[in-house]
PDB file of C-alpha atoms in Angstrom:
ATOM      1  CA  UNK A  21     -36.829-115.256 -59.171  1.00 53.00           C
ATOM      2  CA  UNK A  22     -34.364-115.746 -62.053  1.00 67.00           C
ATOM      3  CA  UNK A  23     -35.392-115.651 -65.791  1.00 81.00           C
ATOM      4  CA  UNK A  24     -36.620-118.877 -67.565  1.00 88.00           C
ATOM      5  CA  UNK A  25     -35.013-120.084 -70.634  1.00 84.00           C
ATOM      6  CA  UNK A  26     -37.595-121.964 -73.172  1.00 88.00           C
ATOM      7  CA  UNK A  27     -36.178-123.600 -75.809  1.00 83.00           C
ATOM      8  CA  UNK A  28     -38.337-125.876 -78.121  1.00 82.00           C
ATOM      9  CA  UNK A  29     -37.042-128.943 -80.306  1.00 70.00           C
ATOM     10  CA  UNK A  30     -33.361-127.533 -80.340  1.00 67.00           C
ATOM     11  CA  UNK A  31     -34.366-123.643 -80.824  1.00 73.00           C
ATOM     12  CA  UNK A  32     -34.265-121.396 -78.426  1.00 75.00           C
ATOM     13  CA  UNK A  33     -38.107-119.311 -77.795  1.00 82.00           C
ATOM     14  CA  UNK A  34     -36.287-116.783 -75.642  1.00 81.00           C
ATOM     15  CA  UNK A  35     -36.167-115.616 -71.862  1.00 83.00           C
ATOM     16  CA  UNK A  36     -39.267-115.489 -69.950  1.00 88.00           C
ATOM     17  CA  UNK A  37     -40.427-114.252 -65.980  1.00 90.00           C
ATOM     18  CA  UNK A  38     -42.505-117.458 -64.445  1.00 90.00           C
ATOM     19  CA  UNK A  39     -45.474-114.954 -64.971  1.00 90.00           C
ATOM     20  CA  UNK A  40     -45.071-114.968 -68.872  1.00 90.00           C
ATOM     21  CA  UNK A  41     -44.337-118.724 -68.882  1.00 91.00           C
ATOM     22  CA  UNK A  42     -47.319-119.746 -66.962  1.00 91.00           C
ATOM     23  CA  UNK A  43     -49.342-116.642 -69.511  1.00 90.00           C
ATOM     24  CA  UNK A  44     -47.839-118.783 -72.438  1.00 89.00           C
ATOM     25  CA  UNK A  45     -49.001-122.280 -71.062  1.00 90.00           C
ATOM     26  CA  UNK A  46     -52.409-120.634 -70.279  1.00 87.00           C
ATOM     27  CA  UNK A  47     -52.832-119.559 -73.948  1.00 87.00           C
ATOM     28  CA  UNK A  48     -50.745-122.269 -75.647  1.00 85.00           C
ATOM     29  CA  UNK A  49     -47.924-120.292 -76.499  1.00 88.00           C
ATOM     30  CA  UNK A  50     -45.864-122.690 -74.448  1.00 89.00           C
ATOM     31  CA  UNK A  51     -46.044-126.659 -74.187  1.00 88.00           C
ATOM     32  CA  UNK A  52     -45.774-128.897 -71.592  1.00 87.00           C
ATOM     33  CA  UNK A  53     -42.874-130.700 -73.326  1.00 86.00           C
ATOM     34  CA  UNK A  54     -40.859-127.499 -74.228  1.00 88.00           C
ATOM     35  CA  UNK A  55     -37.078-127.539 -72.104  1.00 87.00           C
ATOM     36  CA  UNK A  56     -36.908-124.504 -69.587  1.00 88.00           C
ATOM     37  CA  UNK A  57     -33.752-123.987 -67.486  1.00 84.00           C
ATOM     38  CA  UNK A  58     -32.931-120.954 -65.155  1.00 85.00           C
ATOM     39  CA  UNK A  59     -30.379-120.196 -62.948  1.00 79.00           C
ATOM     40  CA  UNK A  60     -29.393-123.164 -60.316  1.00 76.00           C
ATOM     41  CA  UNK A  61     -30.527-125.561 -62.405  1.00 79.00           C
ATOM     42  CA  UNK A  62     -28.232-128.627 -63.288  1.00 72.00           C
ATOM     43  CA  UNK A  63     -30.236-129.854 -66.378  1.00 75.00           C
ATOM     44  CA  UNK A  64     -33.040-128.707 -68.535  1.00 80.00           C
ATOM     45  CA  UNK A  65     -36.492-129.924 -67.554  1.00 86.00           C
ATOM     46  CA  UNK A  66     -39.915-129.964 -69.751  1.00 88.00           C
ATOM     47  CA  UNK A  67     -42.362-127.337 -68.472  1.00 90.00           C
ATOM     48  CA  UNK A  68     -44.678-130.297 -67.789  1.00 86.00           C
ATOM     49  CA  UNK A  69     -42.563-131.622 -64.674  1.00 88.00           C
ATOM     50  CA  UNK A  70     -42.267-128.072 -63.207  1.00 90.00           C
ATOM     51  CA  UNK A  71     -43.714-127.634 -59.960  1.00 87.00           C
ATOM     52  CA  UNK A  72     -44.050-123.672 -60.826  1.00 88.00           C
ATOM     53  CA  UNK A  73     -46.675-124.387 -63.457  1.00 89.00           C
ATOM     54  CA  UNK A  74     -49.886-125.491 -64.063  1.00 87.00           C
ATOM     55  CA  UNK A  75     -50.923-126.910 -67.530  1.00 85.00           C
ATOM     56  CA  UNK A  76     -54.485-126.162 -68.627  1.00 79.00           C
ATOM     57  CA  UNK A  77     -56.437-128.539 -70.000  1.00 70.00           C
ATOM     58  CA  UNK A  78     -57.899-128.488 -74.156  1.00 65.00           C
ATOM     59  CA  UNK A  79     -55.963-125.307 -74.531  1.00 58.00           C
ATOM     60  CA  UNK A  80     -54.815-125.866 -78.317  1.00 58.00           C
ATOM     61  CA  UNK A  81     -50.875-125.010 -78.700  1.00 55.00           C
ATOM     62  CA  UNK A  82     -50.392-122.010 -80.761  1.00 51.00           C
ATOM     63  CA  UNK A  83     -47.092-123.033 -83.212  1.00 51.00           C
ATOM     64  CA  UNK A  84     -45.342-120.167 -84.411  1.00 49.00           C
ATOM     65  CA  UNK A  85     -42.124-119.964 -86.543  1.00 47.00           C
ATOM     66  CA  UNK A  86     -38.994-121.267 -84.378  1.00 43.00           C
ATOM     67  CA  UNK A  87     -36.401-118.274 -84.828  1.00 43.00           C
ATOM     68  CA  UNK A  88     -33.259-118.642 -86.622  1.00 38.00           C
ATOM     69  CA  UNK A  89     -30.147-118.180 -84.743  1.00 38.00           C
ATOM     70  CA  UNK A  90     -28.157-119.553 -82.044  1.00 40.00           C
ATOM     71  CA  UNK A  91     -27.722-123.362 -81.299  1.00 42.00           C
ATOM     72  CA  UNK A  92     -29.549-124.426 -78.286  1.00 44.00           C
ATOM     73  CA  UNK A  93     -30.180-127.337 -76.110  1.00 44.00           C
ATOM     74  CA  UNK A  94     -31.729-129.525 -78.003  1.00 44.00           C
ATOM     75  CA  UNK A  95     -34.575-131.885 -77.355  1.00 40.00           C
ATOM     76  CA  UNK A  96     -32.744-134.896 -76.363  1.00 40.00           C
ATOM     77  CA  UNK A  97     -30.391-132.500 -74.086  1.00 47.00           C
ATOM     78  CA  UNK A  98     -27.191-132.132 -76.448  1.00 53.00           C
ATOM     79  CA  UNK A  99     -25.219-129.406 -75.326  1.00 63.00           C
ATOM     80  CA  UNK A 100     -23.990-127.530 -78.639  1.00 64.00           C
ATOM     81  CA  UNK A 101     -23.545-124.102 -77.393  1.00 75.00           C
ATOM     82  CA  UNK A 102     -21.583-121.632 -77.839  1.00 87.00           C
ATOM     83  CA  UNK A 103     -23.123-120.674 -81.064  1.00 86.00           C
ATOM     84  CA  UNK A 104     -19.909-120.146 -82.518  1.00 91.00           C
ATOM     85  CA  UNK A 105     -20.128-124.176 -82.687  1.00 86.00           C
ATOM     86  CA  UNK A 106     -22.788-124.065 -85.562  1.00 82.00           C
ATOM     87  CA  UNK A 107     -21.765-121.010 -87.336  1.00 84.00           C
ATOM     88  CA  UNK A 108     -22.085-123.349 -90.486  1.00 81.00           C
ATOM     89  CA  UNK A 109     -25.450-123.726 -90.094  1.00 73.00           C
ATOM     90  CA  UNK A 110     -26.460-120.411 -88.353  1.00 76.00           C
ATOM     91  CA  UNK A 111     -23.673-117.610 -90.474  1.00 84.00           C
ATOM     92  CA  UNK A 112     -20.570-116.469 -89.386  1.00 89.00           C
ATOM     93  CA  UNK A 113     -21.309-113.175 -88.063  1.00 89.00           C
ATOM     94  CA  UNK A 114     -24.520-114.410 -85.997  1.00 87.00           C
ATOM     95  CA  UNK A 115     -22.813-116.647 -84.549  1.00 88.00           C
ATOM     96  CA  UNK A 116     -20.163-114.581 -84.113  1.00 92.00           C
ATOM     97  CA  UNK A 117     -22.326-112.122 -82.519  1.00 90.00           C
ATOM     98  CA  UNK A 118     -24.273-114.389 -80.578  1.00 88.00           C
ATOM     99  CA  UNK A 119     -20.930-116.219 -78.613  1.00 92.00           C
ATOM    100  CA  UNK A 120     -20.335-112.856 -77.534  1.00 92.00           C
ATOM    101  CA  UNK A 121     -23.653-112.112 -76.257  1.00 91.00           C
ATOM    102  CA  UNK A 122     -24.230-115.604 -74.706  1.00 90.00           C
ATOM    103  CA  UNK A 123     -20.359-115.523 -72.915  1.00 93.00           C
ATOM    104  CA  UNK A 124     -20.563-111.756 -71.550  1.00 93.00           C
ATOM    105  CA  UNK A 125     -24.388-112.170 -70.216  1.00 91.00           C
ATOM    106  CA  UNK A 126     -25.368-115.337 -69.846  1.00 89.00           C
ATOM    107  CA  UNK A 127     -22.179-117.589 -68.685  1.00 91.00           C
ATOM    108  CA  UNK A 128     -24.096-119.687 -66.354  1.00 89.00           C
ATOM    109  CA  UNK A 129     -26.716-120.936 -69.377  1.00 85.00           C
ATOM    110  CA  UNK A 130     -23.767-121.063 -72.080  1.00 89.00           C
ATOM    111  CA  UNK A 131     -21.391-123.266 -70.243  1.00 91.00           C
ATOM    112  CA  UNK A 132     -23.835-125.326 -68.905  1.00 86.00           C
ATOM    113  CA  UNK A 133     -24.895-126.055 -72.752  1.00 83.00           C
ATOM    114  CA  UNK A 134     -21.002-126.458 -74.265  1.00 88.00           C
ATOM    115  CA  UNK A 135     -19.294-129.611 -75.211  1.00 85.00           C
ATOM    116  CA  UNK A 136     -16.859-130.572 -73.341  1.00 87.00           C
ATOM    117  CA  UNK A 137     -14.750-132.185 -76.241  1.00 85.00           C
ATOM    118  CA  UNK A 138     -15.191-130.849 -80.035  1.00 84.00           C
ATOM    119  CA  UNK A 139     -11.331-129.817 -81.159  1.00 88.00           C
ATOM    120  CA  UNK A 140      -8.859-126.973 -79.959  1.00 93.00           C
ATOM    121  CA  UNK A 141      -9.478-125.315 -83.552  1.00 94.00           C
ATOM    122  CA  UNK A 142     -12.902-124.062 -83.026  1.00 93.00           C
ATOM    123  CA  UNK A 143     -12.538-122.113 -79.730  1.00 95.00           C
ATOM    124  CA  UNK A 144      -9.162-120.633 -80.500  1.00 95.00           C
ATOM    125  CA  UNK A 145     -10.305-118.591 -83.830  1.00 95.00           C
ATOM    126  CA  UNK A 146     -13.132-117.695 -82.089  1.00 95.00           C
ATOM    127  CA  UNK A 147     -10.695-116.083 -79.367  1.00 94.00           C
ATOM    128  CA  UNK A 148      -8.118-114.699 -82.281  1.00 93.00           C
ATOM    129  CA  UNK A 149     -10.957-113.139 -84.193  1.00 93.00           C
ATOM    130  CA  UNK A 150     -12.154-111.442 -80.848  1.00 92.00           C
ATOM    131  CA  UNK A 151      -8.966-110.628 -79.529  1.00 87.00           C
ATOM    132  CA  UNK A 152      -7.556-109.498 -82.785  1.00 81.00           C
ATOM    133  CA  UNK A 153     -10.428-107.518 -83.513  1.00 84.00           C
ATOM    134  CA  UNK A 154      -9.871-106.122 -80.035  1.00 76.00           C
ATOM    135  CA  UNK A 155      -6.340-105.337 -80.664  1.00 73.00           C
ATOM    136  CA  UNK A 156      -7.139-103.928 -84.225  1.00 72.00           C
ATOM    137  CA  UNK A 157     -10.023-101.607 -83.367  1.00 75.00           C
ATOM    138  CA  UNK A 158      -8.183-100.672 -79.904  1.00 71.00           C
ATOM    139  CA  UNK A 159      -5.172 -99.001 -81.957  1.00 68.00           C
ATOM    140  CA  UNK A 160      -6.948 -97.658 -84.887  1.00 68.00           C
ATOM    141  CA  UNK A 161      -8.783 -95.640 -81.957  1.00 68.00           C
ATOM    142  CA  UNK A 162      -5.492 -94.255 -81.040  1.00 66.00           C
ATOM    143  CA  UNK A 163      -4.309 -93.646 -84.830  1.00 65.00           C
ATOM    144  CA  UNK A 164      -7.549 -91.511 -85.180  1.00 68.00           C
ATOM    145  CA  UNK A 165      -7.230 -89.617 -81.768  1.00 67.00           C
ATOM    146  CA  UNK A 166      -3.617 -88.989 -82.923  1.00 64.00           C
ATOM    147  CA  UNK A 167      -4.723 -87.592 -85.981  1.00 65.00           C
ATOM    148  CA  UNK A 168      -7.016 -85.596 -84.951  1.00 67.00           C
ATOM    149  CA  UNK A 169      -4.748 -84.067 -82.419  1.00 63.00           C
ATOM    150  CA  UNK A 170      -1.967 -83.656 -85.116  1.00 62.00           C
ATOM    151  CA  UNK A 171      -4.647 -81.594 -87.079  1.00 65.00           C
ATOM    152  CA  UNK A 172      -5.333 -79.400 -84.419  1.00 64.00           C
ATOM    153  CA  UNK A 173      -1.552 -79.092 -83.303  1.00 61.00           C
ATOM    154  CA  UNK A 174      -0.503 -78.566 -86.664  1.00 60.00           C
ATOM    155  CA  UNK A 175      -2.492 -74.973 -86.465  1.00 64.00           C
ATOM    156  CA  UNK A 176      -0.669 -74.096 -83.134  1.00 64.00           C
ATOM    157  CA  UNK A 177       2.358 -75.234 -83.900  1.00 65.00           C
ATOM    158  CA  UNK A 178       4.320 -76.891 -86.487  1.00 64.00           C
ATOM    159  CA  UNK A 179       7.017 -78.614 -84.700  1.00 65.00           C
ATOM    160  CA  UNK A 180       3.844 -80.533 -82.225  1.00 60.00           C
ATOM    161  CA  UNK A 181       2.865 -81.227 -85.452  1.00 59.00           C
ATOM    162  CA  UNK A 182       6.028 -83.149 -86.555  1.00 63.00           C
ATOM    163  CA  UNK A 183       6.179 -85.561 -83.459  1.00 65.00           C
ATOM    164  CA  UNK A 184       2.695 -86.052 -83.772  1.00 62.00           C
ATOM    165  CA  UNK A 185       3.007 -87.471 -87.194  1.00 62.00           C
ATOM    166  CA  UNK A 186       6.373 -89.566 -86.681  1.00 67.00           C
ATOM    167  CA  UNK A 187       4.608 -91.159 -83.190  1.00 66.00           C
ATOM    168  CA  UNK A 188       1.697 -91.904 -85.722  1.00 64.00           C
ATOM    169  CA  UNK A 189       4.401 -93.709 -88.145  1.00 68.00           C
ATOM    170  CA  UNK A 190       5.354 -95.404 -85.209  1.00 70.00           C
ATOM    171  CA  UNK A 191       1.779 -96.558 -84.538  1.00 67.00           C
ATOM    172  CA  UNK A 192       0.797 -97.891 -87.803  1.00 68.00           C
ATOM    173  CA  UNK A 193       3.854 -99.926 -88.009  1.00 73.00           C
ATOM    174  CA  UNK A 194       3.593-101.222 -84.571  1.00 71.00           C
ATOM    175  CA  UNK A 195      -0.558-102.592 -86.135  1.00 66.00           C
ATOM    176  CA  UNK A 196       1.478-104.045 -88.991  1.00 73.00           C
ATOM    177  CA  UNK A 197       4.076-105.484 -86.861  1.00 72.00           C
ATOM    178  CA  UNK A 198       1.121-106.450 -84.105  1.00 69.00           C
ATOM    179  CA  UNK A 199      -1.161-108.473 -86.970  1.00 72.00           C
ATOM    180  CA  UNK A 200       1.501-110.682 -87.438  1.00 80.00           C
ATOM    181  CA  UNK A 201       3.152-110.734 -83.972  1.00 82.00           C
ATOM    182  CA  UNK A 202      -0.790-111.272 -82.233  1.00 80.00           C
ATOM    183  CA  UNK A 203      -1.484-114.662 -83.802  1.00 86.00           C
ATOM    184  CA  UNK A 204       1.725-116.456 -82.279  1.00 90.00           C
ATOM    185  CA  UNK A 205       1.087-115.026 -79.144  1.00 88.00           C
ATOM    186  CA  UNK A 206      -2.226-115.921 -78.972  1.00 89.00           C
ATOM    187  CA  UNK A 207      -1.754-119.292 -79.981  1.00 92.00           C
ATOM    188  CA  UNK A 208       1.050-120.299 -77.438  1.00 94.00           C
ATOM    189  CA  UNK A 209      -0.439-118.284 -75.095  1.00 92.00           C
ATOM    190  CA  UNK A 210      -3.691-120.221 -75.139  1.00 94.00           C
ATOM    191  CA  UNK A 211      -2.451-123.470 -74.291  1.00 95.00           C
ATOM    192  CA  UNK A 212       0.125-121.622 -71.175  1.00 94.00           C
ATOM    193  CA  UNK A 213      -3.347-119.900 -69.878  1.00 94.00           C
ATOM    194  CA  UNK A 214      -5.497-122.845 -70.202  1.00 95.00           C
ATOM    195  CA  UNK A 215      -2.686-125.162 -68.621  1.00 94.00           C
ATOM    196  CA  UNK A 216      -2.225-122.511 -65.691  1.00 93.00           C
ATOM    197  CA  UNK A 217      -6.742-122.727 -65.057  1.00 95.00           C
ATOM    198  CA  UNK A 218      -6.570-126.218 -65.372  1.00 95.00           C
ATOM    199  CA  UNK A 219      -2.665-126.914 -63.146  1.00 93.00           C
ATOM    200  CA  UNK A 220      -5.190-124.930 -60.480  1.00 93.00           C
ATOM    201  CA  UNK A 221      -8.002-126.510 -60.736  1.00 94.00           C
ATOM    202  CA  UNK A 222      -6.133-130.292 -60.195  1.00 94.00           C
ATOM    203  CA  UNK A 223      -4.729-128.368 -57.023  1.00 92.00           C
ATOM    204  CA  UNK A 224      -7.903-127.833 -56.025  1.00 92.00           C
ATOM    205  CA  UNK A 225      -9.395-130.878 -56.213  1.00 92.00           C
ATOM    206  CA  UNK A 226     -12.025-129.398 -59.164  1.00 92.00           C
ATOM    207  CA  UNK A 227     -10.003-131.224 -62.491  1.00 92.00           C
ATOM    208  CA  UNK A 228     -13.185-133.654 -62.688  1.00 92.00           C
ATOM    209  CA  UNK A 229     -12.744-133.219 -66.901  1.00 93.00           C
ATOM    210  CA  UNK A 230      -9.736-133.171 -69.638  1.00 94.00           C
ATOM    211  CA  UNK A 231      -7.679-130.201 -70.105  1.00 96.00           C
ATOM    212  CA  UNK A 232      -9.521-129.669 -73.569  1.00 95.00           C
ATOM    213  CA  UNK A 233     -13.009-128.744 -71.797  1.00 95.00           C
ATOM    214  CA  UNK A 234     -10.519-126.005 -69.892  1.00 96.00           C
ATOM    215  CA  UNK A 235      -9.058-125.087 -72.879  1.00 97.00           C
ATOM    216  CA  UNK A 236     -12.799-124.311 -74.085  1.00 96.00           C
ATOM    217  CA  UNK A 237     -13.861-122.239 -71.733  1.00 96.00           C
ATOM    218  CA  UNK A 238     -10.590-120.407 -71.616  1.00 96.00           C
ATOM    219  CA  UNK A 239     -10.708-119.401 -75.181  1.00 96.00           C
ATOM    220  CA  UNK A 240     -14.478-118.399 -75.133  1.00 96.00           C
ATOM    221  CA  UNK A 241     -13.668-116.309 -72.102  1.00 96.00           C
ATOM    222  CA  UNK A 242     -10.900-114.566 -72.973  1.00 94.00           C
ATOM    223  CA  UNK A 243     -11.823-113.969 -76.785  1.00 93.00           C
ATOM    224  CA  UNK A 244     -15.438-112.329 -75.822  1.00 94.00           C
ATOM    225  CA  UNK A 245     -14.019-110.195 -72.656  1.00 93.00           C
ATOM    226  CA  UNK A 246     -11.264-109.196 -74.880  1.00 90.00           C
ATOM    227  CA  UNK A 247     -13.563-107.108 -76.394  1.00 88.00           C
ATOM    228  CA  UNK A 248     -14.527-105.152 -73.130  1.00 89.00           C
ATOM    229  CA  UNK A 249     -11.485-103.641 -73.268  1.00 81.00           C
ATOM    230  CA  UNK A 250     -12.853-101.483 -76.136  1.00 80.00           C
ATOM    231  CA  UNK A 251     -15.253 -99.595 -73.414  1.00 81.00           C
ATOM    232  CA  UNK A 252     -13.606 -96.136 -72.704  1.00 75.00           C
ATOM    233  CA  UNK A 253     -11.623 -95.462 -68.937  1.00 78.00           C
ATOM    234  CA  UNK A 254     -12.420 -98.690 -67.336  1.00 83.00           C
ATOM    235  CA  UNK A 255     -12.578-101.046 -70.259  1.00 81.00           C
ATOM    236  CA  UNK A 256      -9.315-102.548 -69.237  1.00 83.00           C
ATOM    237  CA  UNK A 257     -10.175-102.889 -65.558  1.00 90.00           C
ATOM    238  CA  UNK A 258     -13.681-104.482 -66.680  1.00 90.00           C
ATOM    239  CA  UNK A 259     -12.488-106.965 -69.327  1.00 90.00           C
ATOM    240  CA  UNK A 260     -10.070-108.179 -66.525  1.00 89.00           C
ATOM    241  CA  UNK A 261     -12.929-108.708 -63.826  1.00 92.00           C
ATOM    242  CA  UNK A 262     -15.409-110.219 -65.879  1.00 93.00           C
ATOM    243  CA  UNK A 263     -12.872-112.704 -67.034  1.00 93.00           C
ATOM    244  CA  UNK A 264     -12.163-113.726 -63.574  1.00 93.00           C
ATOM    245  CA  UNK A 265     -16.201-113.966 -63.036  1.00 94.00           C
ATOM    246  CA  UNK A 266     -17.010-115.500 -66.170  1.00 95.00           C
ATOM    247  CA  UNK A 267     -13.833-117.983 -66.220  1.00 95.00           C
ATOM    248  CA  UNK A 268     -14.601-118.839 -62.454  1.00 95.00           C
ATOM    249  CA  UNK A 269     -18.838-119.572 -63.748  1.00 94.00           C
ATOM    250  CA  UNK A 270     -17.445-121.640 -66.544  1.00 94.00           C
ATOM    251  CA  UNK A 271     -15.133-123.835 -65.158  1.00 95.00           C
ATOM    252  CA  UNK A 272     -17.585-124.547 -62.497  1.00 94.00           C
ATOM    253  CA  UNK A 273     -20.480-125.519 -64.597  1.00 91.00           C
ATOM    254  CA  UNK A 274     -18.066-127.616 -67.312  1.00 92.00           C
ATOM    255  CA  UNK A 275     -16.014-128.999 -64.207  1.00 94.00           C
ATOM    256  CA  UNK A 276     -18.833-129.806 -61.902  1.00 89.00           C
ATOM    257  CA  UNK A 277     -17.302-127.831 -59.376  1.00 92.00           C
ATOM    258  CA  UNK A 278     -18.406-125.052 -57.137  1.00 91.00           C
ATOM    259  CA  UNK A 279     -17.848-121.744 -57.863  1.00 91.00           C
ATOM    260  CA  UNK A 280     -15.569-120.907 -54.851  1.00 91.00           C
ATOM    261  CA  UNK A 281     -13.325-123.638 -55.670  1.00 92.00           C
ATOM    262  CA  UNK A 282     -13.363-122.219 -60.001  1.00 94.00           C
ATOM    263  CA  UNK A 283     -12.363-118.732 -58.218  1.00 94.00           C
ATOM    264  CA  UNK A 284      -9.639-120.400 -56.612  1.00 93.00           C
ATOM    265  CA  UNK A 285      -8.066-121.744 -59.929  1.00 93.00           C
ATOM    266  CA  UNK A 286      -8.389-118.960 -61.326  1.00 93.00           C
ATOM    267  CA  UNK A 287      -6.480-116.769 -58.560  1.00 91.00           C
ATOM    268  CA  UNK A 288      -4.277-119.230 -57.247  1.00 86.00           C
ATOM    269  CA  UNK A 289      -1.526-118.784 -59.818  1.00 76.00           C
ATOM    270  CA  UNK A 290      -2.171-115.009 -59.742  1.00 76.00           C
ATOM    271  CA  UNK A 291      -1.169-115.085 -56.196  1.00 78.00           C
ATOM    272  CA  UNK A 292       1.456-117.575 -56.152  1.00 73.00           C
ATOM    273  CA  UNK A 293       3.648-115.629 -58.996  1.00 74.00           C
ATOM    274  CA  UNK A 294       2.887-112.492 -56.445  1.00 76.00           C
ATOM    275  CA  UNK A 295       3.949-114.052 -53.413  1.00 77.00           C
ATOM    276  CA  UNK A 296       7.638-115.167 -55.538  1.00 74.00           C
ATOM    277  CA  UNK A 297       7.497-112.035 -56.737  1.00 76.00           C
ATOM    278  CA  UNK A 298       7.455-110.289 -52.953  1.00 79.00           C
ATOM    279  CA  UNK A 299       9.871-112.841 -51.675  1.00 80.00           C
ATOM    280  CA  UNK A 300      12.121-112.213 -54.468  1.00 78.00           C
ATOM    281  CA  UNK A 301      11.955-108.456 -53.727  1.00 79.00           C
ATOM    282  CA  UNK A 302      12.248-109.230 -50.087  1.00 74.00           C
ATOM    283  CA  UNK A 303      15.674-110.788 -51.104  1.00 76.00           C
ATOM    284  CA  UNK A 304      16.901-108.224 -53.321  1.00 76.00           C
ATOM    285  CA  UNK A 305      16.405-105.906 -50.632  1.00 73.00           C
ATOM    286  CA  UNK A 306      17.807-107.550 -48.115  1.00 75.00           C
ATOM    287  CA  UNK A 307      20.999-107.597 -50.357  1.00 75.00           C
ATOM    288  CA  UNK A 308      20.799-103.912 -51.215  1.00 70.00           C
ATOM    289  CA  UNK A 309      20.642-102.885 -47.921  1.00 70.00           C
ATOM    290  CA  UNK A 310      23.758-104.588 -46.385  1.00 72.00           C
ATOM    291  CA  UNK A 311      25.730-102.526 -49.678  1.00 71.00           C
ATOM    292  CA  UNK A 312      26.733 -98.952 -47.643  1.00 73.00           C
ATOM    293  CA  UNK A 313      27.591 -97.496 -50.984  1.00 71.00           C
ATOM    294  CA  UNK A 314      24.136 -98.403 -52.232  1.00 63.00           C
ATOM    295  CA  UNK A 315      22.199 -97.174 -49.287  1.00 67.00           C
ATOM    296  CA  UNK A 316      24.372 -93.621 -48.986  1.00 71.00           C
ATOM    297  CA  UNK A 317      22.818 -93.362 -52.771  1.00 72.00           C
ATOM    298  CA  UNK A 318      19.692 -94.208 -52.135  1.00 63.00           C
ATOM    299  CA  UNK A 319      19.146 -91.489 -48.761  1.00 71.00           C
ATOM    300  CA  UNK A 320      20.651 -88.768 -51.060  1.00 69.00           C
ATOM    301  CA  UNK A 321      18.361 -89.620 -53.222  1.00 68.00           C
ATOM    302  CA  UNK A 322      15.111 -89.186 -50.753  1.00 66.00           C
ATOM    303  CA  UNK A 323      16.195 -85.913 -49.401  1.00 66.00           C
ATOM    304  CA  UNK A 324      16.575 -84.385 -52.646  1.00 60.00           C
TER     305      UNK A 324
END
C-alpha cells in the first residue's frame, strides 16, 4: 500500500503508512478533517470519509506546531505546488530545495497539486537556476580534475603539463562564454521543448489544457533532472530517463490523461526525427552506392 500524504489547513504534516495514520487518529495526532492523498488518487479527501480508517470517539486532538516549508494543498483544495511558487513566503533556497525534492521523488503528488496557469516567468528561472547551476558545477568539476591532473603531470613531465594548463584556459573561457551563451538557449529552447510535449500530446488526443500548463511541467522537469546529471558515470543516462518518467507522470496528472498516452508525447517526436533521420540516411546511401568511384574508396578502405 502506497504512502499517505496528510496535510492540515494548507501545511503539509508529512508522509505516513495507513498503520501510523490510523496510530495518529487513535491518539489524536490526526483529525478527521485533515486532507490525505496517496498514490491513485484524483483529489485529496479528509481522513473522516476514508474507508481505511476508523475515528475514535472523545479522543481530544493533540495540536502541534504546523511546520514551515513547502506550499501544500490547502484546505479548500488549491493546488499551489511546486514550492518554488511561494518562495516569497517560504525563502528562496527552501523552496528551491524543496521543488527539487518534490519533482525528482514525488511527481505524482507535485503535479497533481500545480497550477495549471500562473505565468511563464516563474517556472523558467526555476529551470535556469537548476540547469545553470547544473552546467556551472558540472564544469568546475572538470576545471578541478584538470588541475589536479596538471599538478601531478607537471612532476612527470613538463610538456603534459603545458597542454594541461592551455586545455584548462580553454575550459574556463568556454564557463565564461557558457554563462552568457546558457540563458538564450535555455530560454528559446523552453518554449521549442514545451511546444514539441504539447504538438504530441494534441496528436495524441491528451491536449485537454493550454500550452502554458505544458510549459509548466516542462520547465519543472527539466530544471530539477538537470541536476541528475551531476551524479558520477550514469548521471547523464539517469537525468535523461527520469525526465522521460517524470515528464510522462506530469503531463498525465496536469492533462488528465493516462500515462501511456503522456509517454507517447513525450517519445513521439523522439522517434519521428529518428525515423527522418534513417530515411534520410537510407537516401544518402542509396546515392553513394550507385557512385563506383565512391564505393572503390570505401572497400579499400575496409580491407585496410
Amino acid at each position: 500500500m502506497s504512502d499517505i500524504h496528510i496535510n492540515r489547513a494548507g501545511q503539509n504534516l508529512g508522509i505516513f503508512t495507513q498503520t501510523e495514520v490510523q496510530t495518529g487518529l487513535d491518539t489524536g495526532r490526526f483529525l478527521g478533517t485533515d486532507l490525505a492523498w496517496r498514490a491513485g488518487m484524483e483529489n485529496w479527501k479528509p481522513l473522516g470519509q476514508w474507508a481505511d480508517f476508523s475515528l475514535p470517539v472523545n479522543v481530544p486532538p493533540i495540536i502541534a506546531p504546523l511546520p514551515v516549508g513547502a506550499g501544500f494543498v490547502t484546505a479548500d483544495g488549491e493546488k499551489n505546488l511546486p514550492s518554488w511558487e511561494q518562495k516569497s513566503e517560504i525563502g528562496f533556497f527552501p523552496a528551491f530545495g524543496s521543488t527539487v525534492k518534490e519533482v525528482l521523488t514525488e511527481p505524482a503528488a507535485t503535479f497533481s497539486r500545480m497550477k495549471e496557469t500562473g505565468g511563464f516567468a516563474t517556472p523558467f528561472f526555476y529551470m535556469l537556476i537548476a540547469a545553470g547551476l547544473g552546467v556551472v558545477l558540472t564544469m568546475g568539476v572538470q576545471l578541478a580534475m584538470q588541475g589536479v591532473l596538471g599538478s601531478f603531470a607537471a612532476s612527470q613531465n613538463p610538456q603534459v603539463a603545458q597542454v594541461l594548463a592551455a586545455q584548462g584556459i580553454g575550459m574556463s573561457a568556454m564557463l565564461l562564454v557558457m554563462l552568457i551563451l546558457v540563458p538564450i538557449f535555455l530560454f528559446v529552447g523552453s518554449f521549442v521543448g514545451a511546444a514539441i510535449w504539447h504538438v504530441g500530446l494534441m496528436i495524441v488526443g491528451g491536449a485537454r489544457k493550454p500550452y502554458e500548463a505544458t510549459y509548466r511541467v516542462y520547465c519543472y522537469v527539466l530544471g530539477s533532472t538537470a541536476l541528475v546529471n551531476l551524479v558520477p558515470c550514469c548521471g547523464g543516462i539517469a537525468a535523461l530517463v527520469w525526465r522521460v518518467v517524470a515528464g510522462a507522470i506530469g503531463l498525465s496528472k496536469v492533462h488528465e490523461i493516462s500515462t501511456g498516452k503522456a509517454v507517447a508525447a513525450i517519445l513521439l517526436p523522439l522517434v519521428f526525427c529518428c525515423g527522418v533521420c534513417g530515411v534520410g540516411f537510407y537516401f544518402l546511401w542509396q546515392s553513394l552506392a550507385s557512385n563506383p568511384e565512391f564505393m572503390n574508396s570505401f572497400n579499400k578502405a575496409l580491407h585496410h
